[in-house]
Amino acid sequence: MKVDGKPMRTIWVEPDGRSVGIIDQTALPHRLTTARLTTLDEAAHAIRAMLIRGAPLIGATAAYGVCLAVRQDSSDDSLDRAYAVLIATRPTAINLKWALDEMMAALRNRPRAERSTAAYRRAAEICEQDVAINTAIGRNGLPLIEAIAARKKSGERVNVLTHCNAGWLATVDVGTATAPIYLAYDSGIPLHVFADETRPRNQGASLTAWELGKHGVPHTVIADNAGGHLMQHGLVDLVIVGTDRVAANGDVCNKIGTYLKALAACDNNVPFYVALPSPTIDFTVVDGVAGIPIEQRGADEVASMTGRTADGRIETVRIVPEGSAVANYGFDVTPARLVTGLITERGVIAAAPAALAGAFPDRAGKAE
Amino acid sequence: MKVDGKPMRTIWVEPDGRSVGIIDQTALPHRLTTARLTTLDEAAHAIRAMLIRGAPLIGATAAYGVCLAVRQDSSDDSLDRAYAVLIATRPTAINLKWALDEMMAALRNRPRAERSTAAYRRAAEICEQDVAINTAIGRNGLPLIEAIAARKKSGERVNVLTHCNAGWLATVDVGTATAPIYLAYDSGIPLHVFADETRPRNQGASLTAWELGKHGVPHTVIADNAGGHLMQHGLVDLVIVGTDRVAANGDVCNKIGTYLKALAACDNNVPFYVALPSPTIDFTVVDGVAGIPIEQRGADEVASMTGRTADGRIETVRIVPEGSAVANYGFDVTPARLVTGLITERGVIAAAPAALAGAFPDRAGKAE
C-alpha cells in the first residue's frame, strides 16, 4: 500500500540481491524505520522480537530466513538448523510452519549448488502468493461492505471494527482484515474504522491506525474495553479481524481479546467476520479451543508501555506496581459458533468443518 | 485498610478541623502522595481531574466540597453554587447526586451560623456510613467465596477477577468489590485476584494492584483483553466488580469494558457479581442500557499513557499516531440478564426490579 504517496511493502530483497529489507514495526507509529537482515539469526530475532509480526508476514520472513541460512551454508545440517531456529520463534503462528515446510520441500532434494537460488525464488513466490491471496480476500469481502452501504442513508458511513493489526503491515501487502476495507474505501464507499488499541502491544493504536491514516481511511482509536458499548448502541455495522490459526472445526485463534469482541457482536447481532489466507487453516487441529497452544509472552509487555514524549523521545514507562505479578497470554480462541463467516481467497465460507474441508479439499486431505 | 502496616483512609479532615486531606490517586502506584483541599474549587478539581475517583469516594469528596464552600460563605447562593459546581464534575456518578442532596437536606433549613458545623458533621456521617455499608457488603459477599473454597482441593486458590478499582481507594475505606475479598483473605481463605489493568486510565494496574499488594493479597495484573481466555480455561471462579450506577431494572453501569467481562462470564458459566452500596441504585432510571448517560472523556486518556521510567521519572508518552481520531467512552452498561447477583449491604439480591424494590423499599418509593 502507499505511505505518503509512495508504494511500499513490509519485506523485500535489497538491491544486493541477498540481504532482506523489512519495516521495523517496533518504531511505528512514531518513526518509519527499515532494517536489513543478513543472517538466519537476524531473521529469527526479527520474528521473535516482533520487528515484524502478523501470521502471513511471519511466514514470509521465515522463508527469507531460510534463504539467508542457505546462502551462508547450503548443507542439510544448515537447512535443519534453520528450520529448528525459525519454528521456535512464535509457537502460535501456523503460517510459520507452512512457509518453512514449503521451503524445505523446495530445497531438500535439490543439489547444494542450486539451493540458494531456489530458496530466494521460492521465498519470492510465497510473497507474491500472499499478495494475490489478500487481493482475492478483498474482492470476496467487498460485497459484505457494499450490502451494508446500500442500506445506509446518503452520507452515512459504514462502521467497521477491527482488533489488533491484520493490515498490510501484518502481511507482505494489502492485509487480510483490511483488504475489503481498502477496496471499499478505494471504490468510494463512505467508511469508518474503529481500531481497538489492542493491549498489551498496542498493534491497533500503533500499526492499524498508522496504516489506515497513511492511506487516508477515516478511523478512530478506542480502548479495547469500548467495543461492547459501541455495538450495544448500534455504532458498529460489522467486525472484521484477522487470525493466526483457524482449526478444522472453524474455531479462530487470534490476538488476545478477539473472543470478547465476538461475544459482544453475537449479543448485539453484529456480523463478525474473520479474514484469512488458507495457509492459516490448521486441519490437524480438530478443536481450536482445546487444541491450539496459547503463547505466553513476557511480563514487560503488560507492565510497561512505550511511546513518544512531548519532546519527541521514545520512552518506556512502567504502569504496574513493583512486586505485582503479571500474566501475558498472547492469543485467545473464538469458538466457531460466534463467527458469522470466514473471508478466504476462495470466497466467504461458514466457520464449520464441512465448509472448510469443502473449500480447501487439497489442504484438508493432507492433514488426514 | 493498611499501607505498609499503617491504617489509612482515602479522605479525612486535617488537624486544623477545616481543610480536607485526600490521597492523590493520580500519583499511584509509583508514589503515595496526599493533597489538601481548602476550597470548593479545589474539591471540584479533585473530582474532575480524578485525584479521587470511585462512586462512593466521589460522593464523600463532594460532601466535603460543600463543607469547604459553606465555611467560606454560608449563604443560600453559596449552597446553590456548590451544588451546581460539584454536580457537573462527573455526570455518571449517582452517589455524587445522592451525597449532594443529603448535604442540602441537612443544611438548607438551618440558620447560616450553624451551617458550617452541620456540614462537617453530615459529611463525616456520610463517610462513616460508607465504611459501615462496605463492611456489610464484605460480610454478605464472604459466603460466596467460602462456598467456592469449600469445593476446592486442599491448597487450591479461589480465583477472583475484578475490573477497574472498586477497592478501598474507590471508597472511604474497605471498598465494595474488594470487601468480600479482603474479608476472605483476612480469614485465611487461599485467594488470588486477577486485576484487569482497565484502560484507558489503568485503575486496575495502578490502584487495585497497589492496594491488594499493600494488604498482601496475591494478585496478577492482566490486559483487559485476557479475561475471556482465562474464563474459557477455568482459571476464574467468580467475577466481582463495582458499579457507578445501578438502574431500577438491575442494569449495571460500570467502567468501560465491564460488559465484555460479563458476556465472557455468562458464556463460561462463571458467576458475575456486582458489589454496591445502596446509594448507587438509581430508581429513577427504569432501563439502564437505554437511560444511563455515558460520560465521554478526553482523548488524551486513550492517546497517552503515564508511568515511571527506568530512572524513576514520571513521564507521559503518546501511543496513537498524530492525526488519528480517538474516542473515550468512560462507562458501559451491563444488562441485568448477565448479572448473577448484587452484593449489597442488605444481602445478595437478584439484579431485577422486584428484588431491588423489595430490598430497598425506602429508596424505591422515593423515586416514584
XYZ file of C-alpha atoms in Angstrom:
736
model
C 0.000 0.000 0.000
C 1.040 3.620 -0.066
C 2.959 5.581 2.566
C 2.857 9.298 1.893
C 2.053 8.515 -1.735
C 4.930 6.050 -2.219
C 4.151 2.326 -2.701
C 5.740 0.137 -0.053
C 5.772 -3.480 1.098
C 6.684 -4.892 4.506
C 9.501 -7.115 3.199
C 11.735 -7.036 0.129
C 15.082 -8.226 -1.222
C 17.634 -5.416 -1.169
C 19.378 -4.304 -4.395
C 22.363 -6.552 -3.480
C 20.058 -9.499 -4.280
C 20.834 -11.219 -0.980
C 20.010 -9.254 2.158
C 16.396 -8.718 3.106
C 14.781 -5.369 3.974
C 11.884 -5.021 6.408
C 9.946 -2.230 8.067
C 10.967 -2.294 11.750
C 7.427 -2.153 13.104
C 8.550 -1.601 16.694
C 9.344 2.009 15.753
C 5.835 2.698 14.436
C 3.758 4.825 14.636
C 6.343 7.407 15.606
C 9.061 6.681 13.028
C 9.160 4.781 9.747
C 12.380 2.782 10.088
C 13.664 -0.081 7.964
C 16.059 -2.858 8.981
C 18.351 -5.070 6.911
C 18.517 -8.805 7.671
C 21.686 -10.605 6.551
C 21.751 -13.826 8.629
C 19.423 -16.558 9.877
C 19.796 -15.267 13.421
C 18.837 -11.750 12.405
C 15.713 -13.110 10.711
C 14.842 -15.181 13.799
C 15.388 -12.142 16.005
C 13.142 -10.016 13.768
C 10.337 -12.547 14.262
C 10.930 -13.192 17.965
C 11.327 -9.528 18.934
C 8.382 -8.671 16.702
C 10.177 -6.223 14.406
C 7.765 -7.932 12.050
C 4.562 -9.668 13.140
C 1.300 -10.901 11.626
C 0.854 -14.506 10.579
C 1.467 -14.080 6.813
C 4.453 -11.770 7.287
C 5.969 -14.152 9.849
C 5.725 -16.870 7.192
C 7.341 -14.671 4.533
C 10.138 -13.604 6.881
C 10.791 -17.205 7.905
C 11.058 -18.116 4.222
C 13.699 -15.438 3.745
C 15.369 -16.616 6.967
C 15.896 -19.962 5.252
C 17.353 -18.098 2.234
C 19.844 -16.282 4.453
C 20.853 -19.554 6.146
C 21.263 -21.428 2.857
C 23.260 -18.625 1.293
C 25.846 -18.972 4.073
C 25.748 -22.775 4.275
C 23.719 -24.898 1.868
C 24.193 -28.223 3.714
C 21.355 -30.414 5.013
C 22.505 -29.603 8.546
C 22.127 -25.902 7.820
C 18.609 -26.490 6.470
C 17.694 -28.465 9.593
C 19.140 -25.807 11.850
C 17.263 -23.024 10.019
C 14.022 -24.948 10.400
C 14.605 -25.561 14.111
C 15.621 -21.986 14.890
C 12.765 -20.392 12.962
C 9.957 -22.753 14.049
C 10.748 -21.935 17.702
C 10.299 -18.182 17.320
C 6.480 -17.951 17.544
C 4.599 -21.114 18.574
C 1.103 -19.915 17.642
C 1.658 -18.884 14.027
C 0.644 -21.722 11.743
C 1.860 -19.849 8.642
C 5.357 -20.071 10.072
C 5.259 -23.864 9.869
C 3.556 -23.741 6.482
C 6.191 -21.435 4.997
C 9.066 -23.462 6.452
C 7.594 -26.717 5.126
C 7.213 -25.107 1.691
C 10.849 -24.010 1.758
C 12.067 -27.443 2.862
C 10.030 -29.140 0.128
C 11.569 -26.811 -2.458
C 15.163 -27.312 -1.277
C 15.623 -30.710 0.333
C 16.000 -32.847 -2.801
C 17.947 -30.245 -4.751
C 21.742 -30.209 -5.254
C 23.503 -27.921 -2.786
C 24.757 -25.622 -5.550
C 21.187 -24.817 -6.629
C 19.693 -24.357 -3.175
C 20.422 -20.660 -2.655
C 18.897 -19.572 -5.958
C 15.934 -21.899 -5.458
C 15.380 -20.565 -1.944
C 15.167 -16.916 -2.997
C 12.879 -17.913 -5.881
C 10.514 -19.857 -3.606
C 10.509 -17.119 -0.933
C 9.590 -14.546 -3.593
C 6.775 -16.823 -4.779
C 5.464 -17.112 -1.218
C 5.399 -13.295 -1.025
C 3.632 -12.890 -4.375
C 1.157 -15.603 -3.425
C 0.385 -13.717 -0.188
C -0.391 -10.537 -2.108
C -2.561 -12.441 -4.600
C -4.453 -14.207 -1.797
C -5.053 -10.952 0.081
C -6.291 -9.260 -3.061
C -8.761 -12.127 -3.515
C -9.845 -11.800 0.148
C -10.535 -8.134 -0.539
C -12.657 -8.941 -3.587
C -14.604 -11.600 -1.659
C -15.181 -9.381 1.384
C -16.131 -6.262 -0.528
C -19.781 -7.329 -1.161
C -20.333 -7.577 2.632
C -19.466 -3.896 2.993
C -21.341 -2.935 -0.180
C -24.507 -4.599 1.141
C -24.364 -2.564 4.361
C -23.610 0.635 2.452
C -26.653 0.007 0.261
C -28.886 0.008 3.361
C -27.450 3.294 4.716
C -28.951 6.712 4.176
C -26.985 9.033 1.925
C -23.864 10.289 3.665
C -23.950 7.668 6.429
C -20.728 5.749 6.868
C -20.253 2.009 7.189
C -18.599 1.433 10.581
C -16.160 -1.471 10.753
C -14.484 -2.536 13.991
C -11.186 -4.381 13.913
C -8.897 -5.773 16.582
C -5.103 -5.840 16.533
C -3.447 -5.394 13.135
C -4.400 -7.639 10.267
C -3.498 -4.895 7.830
C -0.847 -4.716 5.161
C 1.737 -4.438 7.928
C 0.753 -7.980 9.029
C 1.247 -9.356 5.523
C 3.525 -8.694 2.582
C 0.996 -6.166 1.282
C -2.775 -5.361 1.195
C -3.555 -7.145 4.504
C -6.275 -9.637 5.324
C -8.916 -7.932 7.514
C -8.059 -4.632 5.824
C -8.260 -5.985 2.268
C -12.049 -5.496 1.959
C -11.728 -2.183 3.842
C -9.101 -0.727 1.482
C -11.023 -1.982 -1.538
C -14.296 -0.462 -0.263
C -12.585 2.819 0.583
C -10.834 2.995 -2.785
C -14.138 2.319 -4.547
C -15.686 5.379 -2.846
C -17.876 3.769 -0.175
C -18.169 6.081 2.878
C -16.377 4.064 5.535
C -15.018 4.484 9.050
C -12.945 2.035 11.088
C -12.876 1.639 14.876
C -9.383 0.359 15.698
C -9.035 -1.398 19.074
C -5.746 -0.245 20.575
C -5.006 -3.931 21.366
C -3.102 -4.089 24.610
C -0.591 -5.158 25.593
C 1.443 -4.449 22.466
C -0.938 -1.874 21.007
C -0.778 -3.065 17.422
C -4.141 -1.412 16.783
C -3.139 2.020 18.044
C 0.360 1.915 16.611
C 0.007 -0.094 13.376
C -3.627 -0.240 12.206
C -4.198 3.445 12.941
C -0.903 4.328 11.241
C -1.550 2.389 8.041
C -5.193 3.480 7.775
C -4.107 7.082 8.314
C -1.345 6.872 5.704
C -3.874 5.529 3.199
C -6.452 8.161 4.157
C -9.112 5.863 5.651
C -11.167 7.651 8.379
C -10.667 5.829 11.665
C -10.951 6.184 15.433
C -8.728 4.522 18.011
C -10.588 3.113 21.021
C -9.605 1.267 24.176
C -10.146 -2.488 23.897
C -12.839 -2.097 26.558
C -15.058 0.099 24.364
C -16.262 -2.294 21.643
C -19.142 -3.775 23.625
C -20.615 -0.363 24.353
C -20.288 0.697 20.711
C -22.050 -2.440 19.455
C -24.775 -2.149 22.094
C -25.582 1.310 20.748
C -25.605 0.459 17.039
C -22.312 2.190 16.274
C -20.667 -0.834 14.623
C -22.020 -2.382 11.398
C -19.609 -5.268 11.171
C -16.438 -6.647 12.725
C -13.570 -7.933 10.591
C -10.498 -9.399 12.257
C -7.551 -11.473 11.111
C -6.364 -14.736 12.609
C -3.174 -16.588 13.439
C -4.691 -20.037 13.130
C -8.098 -21.481 12.237
C -8.840 -25.029 13.400
C -10.601 -27.629 11.251
C -13.802 -27.003 13.241
C -13.767 -23.263 12.456
C -12.511 -22.073 15.866
C -10.423 -18.935 15.363
C -7.209 -18.196 17.221
C -6.350 -14.512 17.111
C -4.877 -11.768 19.274
C -5.989 -11.875 22.899
C -9.334 -10.080 23.289
C -10.813 -11.160 19.956
C -13.123 -13.609 21.766
C -14.583 -10.764 23.865
C -15.424 -8.796 20.720
C -17.013 -11.861 19.142
C -19.210 -12.286 22.241
C -20.289 -8.644 22.038
C -21.003 -8.945 18.311
C -23.121 -12.050 18.918
C -25.006 -10.358 21.776
C -25.858 -7.401 19.555
C -26.442 -9.129 16.198
C -23.399 -7.504 14.631
C -21.831 -9.705 11.912
C -18.409 -10.995 12.977
C -16.109 -11.939 10.095
C -12.609 -13.359 10.090
C -10.380 -12.723 7.055
C -7.716 -15.304 6.375
C -5.446 -16.761 3.739
C -5.916 -20.526 3.579
C -2.385 -21.331 4.856
C -3.747 -20.088 8.209
C -6.084 -23.077 8.421
C -4.637 -25.898 10.521
C -6.534 -29.026 9.544
C -4.508 -31.033 12.071
C -6.279 -29.283 14.981
C -9.777 -30.697 15.296
C -10.924 -28.483 18.208
C -9.446 -24.988 18.357
C -10.434 -24.049 21.905
C -8.976 -27.267 23.322
C -6.135 -27.844 20.880
C -4.387 -24.602 19.932
C -1.458 -23.817 22.263
C -1.561 -20.233 23.533
C 1.748 -18.404 23.609
C 2.572 -16.660 26.880
C 4.819 -13.668 26.371
C 6.994 -11.587 28.679
C 5.528 -9.651 31.606
C 7.120 -6.408 30.434
C 4.605 -6.092 27.611
C 1.798 -5.712 30.165
C 3.817 -3.969 32.894
C 5.152 -1.291 30.556
C 4.155 0.899 27.666
C 6.369 2.531 25.053
C 5.538 5.770 23.325
C 6.741 9.224 22.420
C 7.204 12.012 24.946
C 6.054 15.551 24.232
C 9.617 16.478 23.232
C 9.952 13.569 20.817
C 11.921 10.976 22.781
C 10.799 7.316 22.709
C 10.398 6.213 26.323
C 9.189 3.073 28.049
C 7.221 3.664 31.238
C 6.195 1.151 33.873
C 2.487 1.166 34.746
C 2.203 -1.743 37.181
C 3.404 -1.526 40.803
C 6.725 -3.183 41.599
C 6.009 -6.564 43.157
C 2.713 -7.223 41.342
C 2.649 -10.401 39.265
C 1.715 -10.077 35.587
C 0.322 -12.634 33.121
C 0.519 -12.116 29.365
C -1.477 -14.507 27.192
C -0.835 -13.573 23.578
C -3.921 -15.071 21.945
C -7.363 -16.442 22.595
C -9.646 -18.742 20.647
C -13.068 -17.634 19.452
C -15.456 -20.594 19.167
C -16.786 -21.132 15.636
C -20.371 -20.603 16.836
C -19.576 -16.869 17.270
C -18.129 -16.436 13.758
C -20.515 -15.232 11.048
C -18.183 -16.239 8.254
C -14.601 -16.722 7.107
C -13.484 -14.445 4.283
C -10.958 -16.508 2.318
C -9.313 -16.279 -1.078
C -11.914 -18.818 -2.290
C -14.947 -16.922 -1.015
C -16.841 -16.338 2.212
C -17.456 -19.679 3.901
C -19.027 -20.877 7.129
C -16.787 -21.472 10.160
C -17.648 -25.164 10.150
C -15.735 -28.399 9.424
C -17.606 -29.358 6.261
C -17.400 -25.869 4.768
C -13.660 -25.625 5.456
C -12.885 -29.087 4.104
C -15.148 -28.449 1.114
C -13.467 -25.163 0.199
C -9.925 -26.470 0.708
C -10.049 -30.207 -0.080
C -6.384 -30.114 -1.183
C -5.219 -28.959 2.287
C -7.833 -30.824 4.374
C -6.885 -34.091 2.688
C -3.183 -33.710 3.511
C -3.903 -33.416 7.234
C -5.691 -36.734 7.432
C -7.072 -0.504 55.135
C -3.374 -0.727 55.830
C -0.486 0.760 53.852
C 2.845 -0.626 54.950
C 1.238 -1.582 58.244
C -0.285 1.851 58.917
C -4.100 2.280 58.798
C -5.199 4.815 56.211
C -8.370 6.171 54.616
C -8.810 7.909 51.289
C -10.260 11.122 52.768
C -10.025 12.802 56.177
C -10.365 16.162 57.922
C -6.950 17.633 58.672
C -5.949 18.511 62.262
C -6.975 22.144 61.616
C -10.572 20.842 61.621
C -11.362 22.567 58.325
C -9.240 21.524 55.363
C -9.673 18.087 53.861
C -6.892 15.594 53.155
C -7.028 13.074 50.317
C -4.710 10.563 48.707
C -3.809 11.986 45.281
C -4.527 8.809 43.357
C -3.044 10.132 40.115
C 0.434 9.581 41.632
C -0.233 5.888 42.400
C 1.154 3.281 42.127
C 4.537 4.980 41.939
C 4.260 7.435 44.843
C 1.912 7.731 47.823
C 1.086 11.436 47.800
C -1.578 13.323 49.730
C -3.265 16.595 48.816
C -5.013 19.215 50.963
C -8.319 20.680 49.768
C -9.241 24.103 51.178
C -11.873 25.470 48.758
C -14.905 24.344 46.778
C -12.970 24.728 43.559
C -10.139 22.550 44.830
C -12.659 19.862 45.772
C -14.329 20.107 42.343
C -10.935 19.905 40.662
C -10.027 16.821 42.722
C -13.161 15.073 41.429
C -12.934 16.324 37.849
C -9.214 15.616 37.428
C -9.704 12.281 39.195
C -7.267 12.878 42.055
C -10.013 10.874 43.721
C -12.431 8.578 41.897
C -14.840 5.743 42.640
C -18.537 6.394 43.118
C -18.612 6.348 46.963
C -15.458 8.447 47.303
C -16.763 10.952 44.766
C -19.842 11.295 46.987
C -17.759 11.755 50.147
C -15.493 14.301 48.453
C -18.492 16.227 47.124
C -19.903 16.315 50.670
C -16.680 17.859 51.930
C -16.702 20.186 48.922
C -19.978 21.590 50.269
C -18.313 21.956 53.703
C -15.466 23.979 52.206
C -17.932 26.215 50.322
C -20.136 26.789 53.362
C -17.168 27.545 55.609
C -16.220 30.436 53.294
C -19.769 31.610 52.593
C -22.800 30.114 54.336
C -25.440 31.875 52.187
C -28.127 30.110 50.139
C -26.398 31.356 46.986
C -23.193 29.696 48.113
C -25.037 26.416 48.723
C -26.630 26.607 45.273
C -23.294 27.377 43.654
C -21.593 24.474 45.468
C -24.318 22.112 44.278
C -24.060 23.338 40.679
C -20.268 23.207 40.541
C -19.983 19.767 42.128
C -22.860 18.049 40.281
C -21.219 18.978 36.957
C -17.906 17.277 37.733
C -18.826 13.660 36.864
C -22.172 13.059 35.132
C -22.297 9.265 35.574
C -21.771 9.009 39.348
C -25.154 8.711 41.033
C -23.570 8.843 44.525
C -22.451 12.346 43.697
C -26.065 13.496 43.400
C -27.071 11.420 46.426
C -24.376 12.954 48.637
C -25.133 16.482 47.458
C -28.852 16.004 48.082
C -28.062 14.692 51.582
C -25.920 17.742 52.298
C -28.559 20.155 51.004
C -31.252 18.465 53.105
C -29.046 18.813 56.185
C -28.210 22.497 55.595
C -30.970 24.237 53.677
C -33.393 24.895 56.535
C -30.737 25.615 59.117
C -29.606 29.095 60.272
C -26.498 30.310 58.445
C -24.455 30.376 61.655
C -24.945 26.648 62.187
C -24.388 25.518 58.613
C -20.623 25.048 58.686
C -20.639 22.841 61.781
C -23.642 20.905 60.498
C -21.955 20.395 57.128
C -18.782 18.867 58.573
C -20.910 16.680 60.859
C -23.062 15.401 57.975
C -20.037 14.807 55.729
C -18.379 12.780 58.491
C -21.579 10.745 58.863
C -21.619 10.069 55.116
C -18.052 8.773 55.396
C -18.780 6.554 58.413
C -21.904 5.266 56.703
C -19.826 4.334 53.646
C -17.418 2.316 55.779
C -20.298 0.590 57.598
C -22.037 -0.248 54.315
C -18.854 -1.641 52.772
C -18.182 -3.761 55.835
C -21.702 -5.177 55.488
C -21.093 -5.837 51.761
C -17.991 -7.772 52.781
C -19.925 -9.895 55.263
C -22.661 -10.589 52.705
C -20.234 -11.468 49.921
C -17.944 -13.647 52.003
C -20.163 -16.776 51.832
C -19.909 -16.724 48.009
C -16.131 -17.085 48.276
C -16.349 -19.564 51.159
C -18.640 -21.807 49.104
C -16.142 -21.928 46.238
C -13.241 -22.517 48.636
C -15.141 -25.449 50.162
C -15.276 -27.146 46.735
C -11.529 -26.698 46.081
C -8.873 -29.294 46.770
C -6.502 -28.523 49.608
C -4.055 -25.792 48.614
C -6.063 -24.638 45.574
C -6.811 -20.938 45.481
C -10.097 -19.220 44.773
C -9.538 -17.061 41.686
C -11.485 -13.807 41.587
C -11.407 -11.476 38.586
C -12.140 -7.784 39.023
C -12.270 -4.844 36.643
C -11.189 -1.277 37.355
C -10.869 -0.301 41.028
C -13.771 -0.828 43.371
C -11.356 -1.196 46.258
C -10.847 0.906 49.349
C -9.303 3.577 47.134
C -12.713 3.947 45.448
C -14.476 4.417 48.773
C -13.670 5.968 52.130
C -12.311 2.600 53.273
C -12.724 -1.197 52.784
C -14.041 -0.931 49.219
C -17.069 -2.533 47.591
C -15.901 -5.304 45.224
C -12.842 -5.800 47.439
C -14.793 -6.000 50.716
C -15.535 -9.753 50.410
C -12.015 -10.293 49.039
C -10.268 -8.610 51.996
C -12.545 -10.394 54.452
C -11.908 -13.791 52.825
C -8.175 -13.153 52.706
C -8.064 -11.993 56.324
C -9.998 -15.096 57.368
C -7.322 -17.322 55.819
C -9.022 -18.500 52.615
C -6.415 -19.146 49.864
C -7.277 -16.477 47.344
C -5.867 -14.902 44.207
C -7.166 -11.905 42.284
C -6.846 -11.218 38.546
C -6.836 -7.430 38.196
C -7.788 -6.098 34.742
C -5.454 -3.202 34.010
C -8.529 -1.200 32.882
C -7.539 1.069 30.044
C -7.600 3.886 29.388
C -6.864 5.164 32.909
C -5.432 1.896 34.216
C -7.121 1.981 37.603
C -6.722 -1.779 37.855
C -2.976 -1.813 37.219
C -2.266 1.308 39.220
C -4.813 1.216 42.072
C -6.269 -2.278 42.553
C -2.854 -3.930 42.196
C -1.326 -1.359 44.554
C -3.891 -1.715 47.314
C -4.034 -5.529 47.073
C -0.229 -5.628 47.195
C -0.043 -3.294 50.194
C -2.512 -5.545 52.025
C -0.677 -8.705 50.980
C -3.362 -10.236 48.738
C -1.845 -12.402 45.939
C -2.810 -10.931 42.583
C -1.899 -10.835 38.906
C -2.333 -7.883 36.580
C -3.686 -8.777 33.135
C -4.557 -6.856 29.994
C -8.284 -6.160 29.683
C -8.269 -8.468 26.685
C -7.279 -11.544 28.707
C -10.366 -12.247 30.857
C -12.285 -14.195 28.224
C -9.409 -16.597 27.676
C -8.961 -17.117 31.433
C -12.660 -17.891 31.935
C -12.746 -20.191 28.918
C -9.995 -22.269 30.518
C -11.445 -22.468 34.041
C -8.957 -20.056 35.574
C -11.585 -17.730 37.096
C -14.022 -18.903 39.805
C -16.029 -15.724 40.091
C -16.069 -12.118 38.956
C -16.777 -9.284 41.386
C -16.922 -5.713 40.116
C -18.165 -2.421 41.492
C -20.595 -0.041 39.834
C -21.198 3.658 39.352
C -24.962 3.330 38.963
C -27.488 0.503 39.027
C -30.834 1.123 37.317
C -34.187 0.049 38.778
C -34.219 -2.898 36.352
C -30.851 -4.183 37.594
C -28.764 -2.973 34.641
C -25.276 -2.116 35.895
C -23.283 0.892 34.749
C -19.593 0.473 35.477
C -16.188 1.233 33.970
C -15.991 0.669 30.226
C -15.253 -2.996 29.489
C -17.317 -4.452 32.328
C -19.978 -5.567 29.841
C -17.402 -7.597 27.898
C -16.367 -9.449 31.070
C -19.998 -10.128 31.939
C -20.507 -11.639 28.467
C -17.462 -13.882 28.941
C -18.628 -14.926 32.418
C -22.066 -15.810 31.052
C -20.566 -17.764 28.147
C -18.431 -19.827 30.539
C -20.821 -20.231 33.492
C -18.658 -18.102 35.769
C -20.724 -16.254 38.418
C -20.704 -12.495 37.817
C -21.393 -10.399 40.922
C -21.650 -6.651 41.368
C -20.911 -5.171 44.803
C -22.637 -1.901 45.625
C -23.771 0.351 48.411
C -27.475 1.136 48.015
C -26.913 4.859 47.278
C -25.569 3.606 43.932
C -29.044 2.432 42.925
C -30.888 4.960 40.781
C -34.566 4.097 40.989
C -35.378 6.977 38.623
C -33.755 5.117 35.709
C -36.086 2.342 34.595
C -33.871 0.914 31.837
C -30.120 1.167 32.377
C -28.920 0.373 28.851
C -31.241 2.972 27.332
C -31.338 5.510 30.149
C -27.940 5.977 31.785
C -25.905 8.745 30.119
C -22.355 7.631 29.327
C -19.628 10.156 30.070
C -17.174 10.777 27.238
C -13.770 11.825 28.497
C -10.749 13.466 26.888
C -8.883 11.845 24.009
C -5.573 12.123 25.867
C -6.530 9.299 28.221
C -6.575 6.882 25.270
C -3.859 8.545 23.191
C -1.350 8.626 26.045
C -0.104 6.604 28.970
C 1.629 7.814 32.110
C 4.107 5.755 34.075
C 7.544 5.626 35.596
C 10.738 5.482 33.557
C 13.579 3.142 34.491
C 15.355 6.042 36.217
C 12.306 6.995 38.263
C 10.820 9.940 36.380
C 7.045 10.091 35.785
C 6.525 10.534 32.056
C 3.529 10.651 29.748
C 4.023 9.015 26.376
C 1.840 9.205 23.296
C 0.887 5.841 21.791
C -1.501 6.833 18.994
C -0.291 8.354 15.709
C -0.705 12.101 15.302
C -3.810 12.730 13.221
C -5.747 9.644 14.320
C -9.114 10.353 15.953
C -9.730 8.905 19.410
C -12.990 8.131 21.259
C -13.092 7.674 25.031
C -16.326 6.309 26.481
C -15.891 6.132 30.249
C -18.528 3.535 31.110
C -20.734 0.848 29.704
C -23.930 -0.774 30.901
C -24.149 -4.492 31.597
C -27.691 -5.799 31.075
C -29.220 -7.314 34.237
C -29.601 -10.694 32.481
C -25.794 -11.119 32.675
C -25.558 -10.344 36.413
C -25.652 -13.332 38.784
C -26.368 -11.162 41.810
C -25.933 -7.804 43.501
C -23.932 -7.857 46.754
C -25.452 -5.054 48.851
C -25.333 -4.039 52.500
C -28.708 -5.793 52.894
C -27.648 -9.104 51.358
C -27.094 -10.643 47.924
C -30.119 -9.910 45.740
C -31.151 -10.591 42.161
C -30.490 -7.907 39.536
C -34.207 -7.499 38.923
C -36.788 -4.740 39.549
C -38.827 -6.581 42.199
C -35.753 -7.720 44.141
C -34.258 -4.216 44.164
C -37.500 -2.516 45.177
C -38.101 -5.202 47.786
C -34.689 -4.836 49.390
C -34.750 -1.039 49.355
C -38.434 -0.020 49.627
C -37.408 3.233 51.350
C -35.390 4.374 48.327
C -37.548 2.793 45.602
C -40.613 4.543 46.997
C -38.981 7.969 46.876
C -38.289 7.674 43.165
C -41.894 7.109 42.241
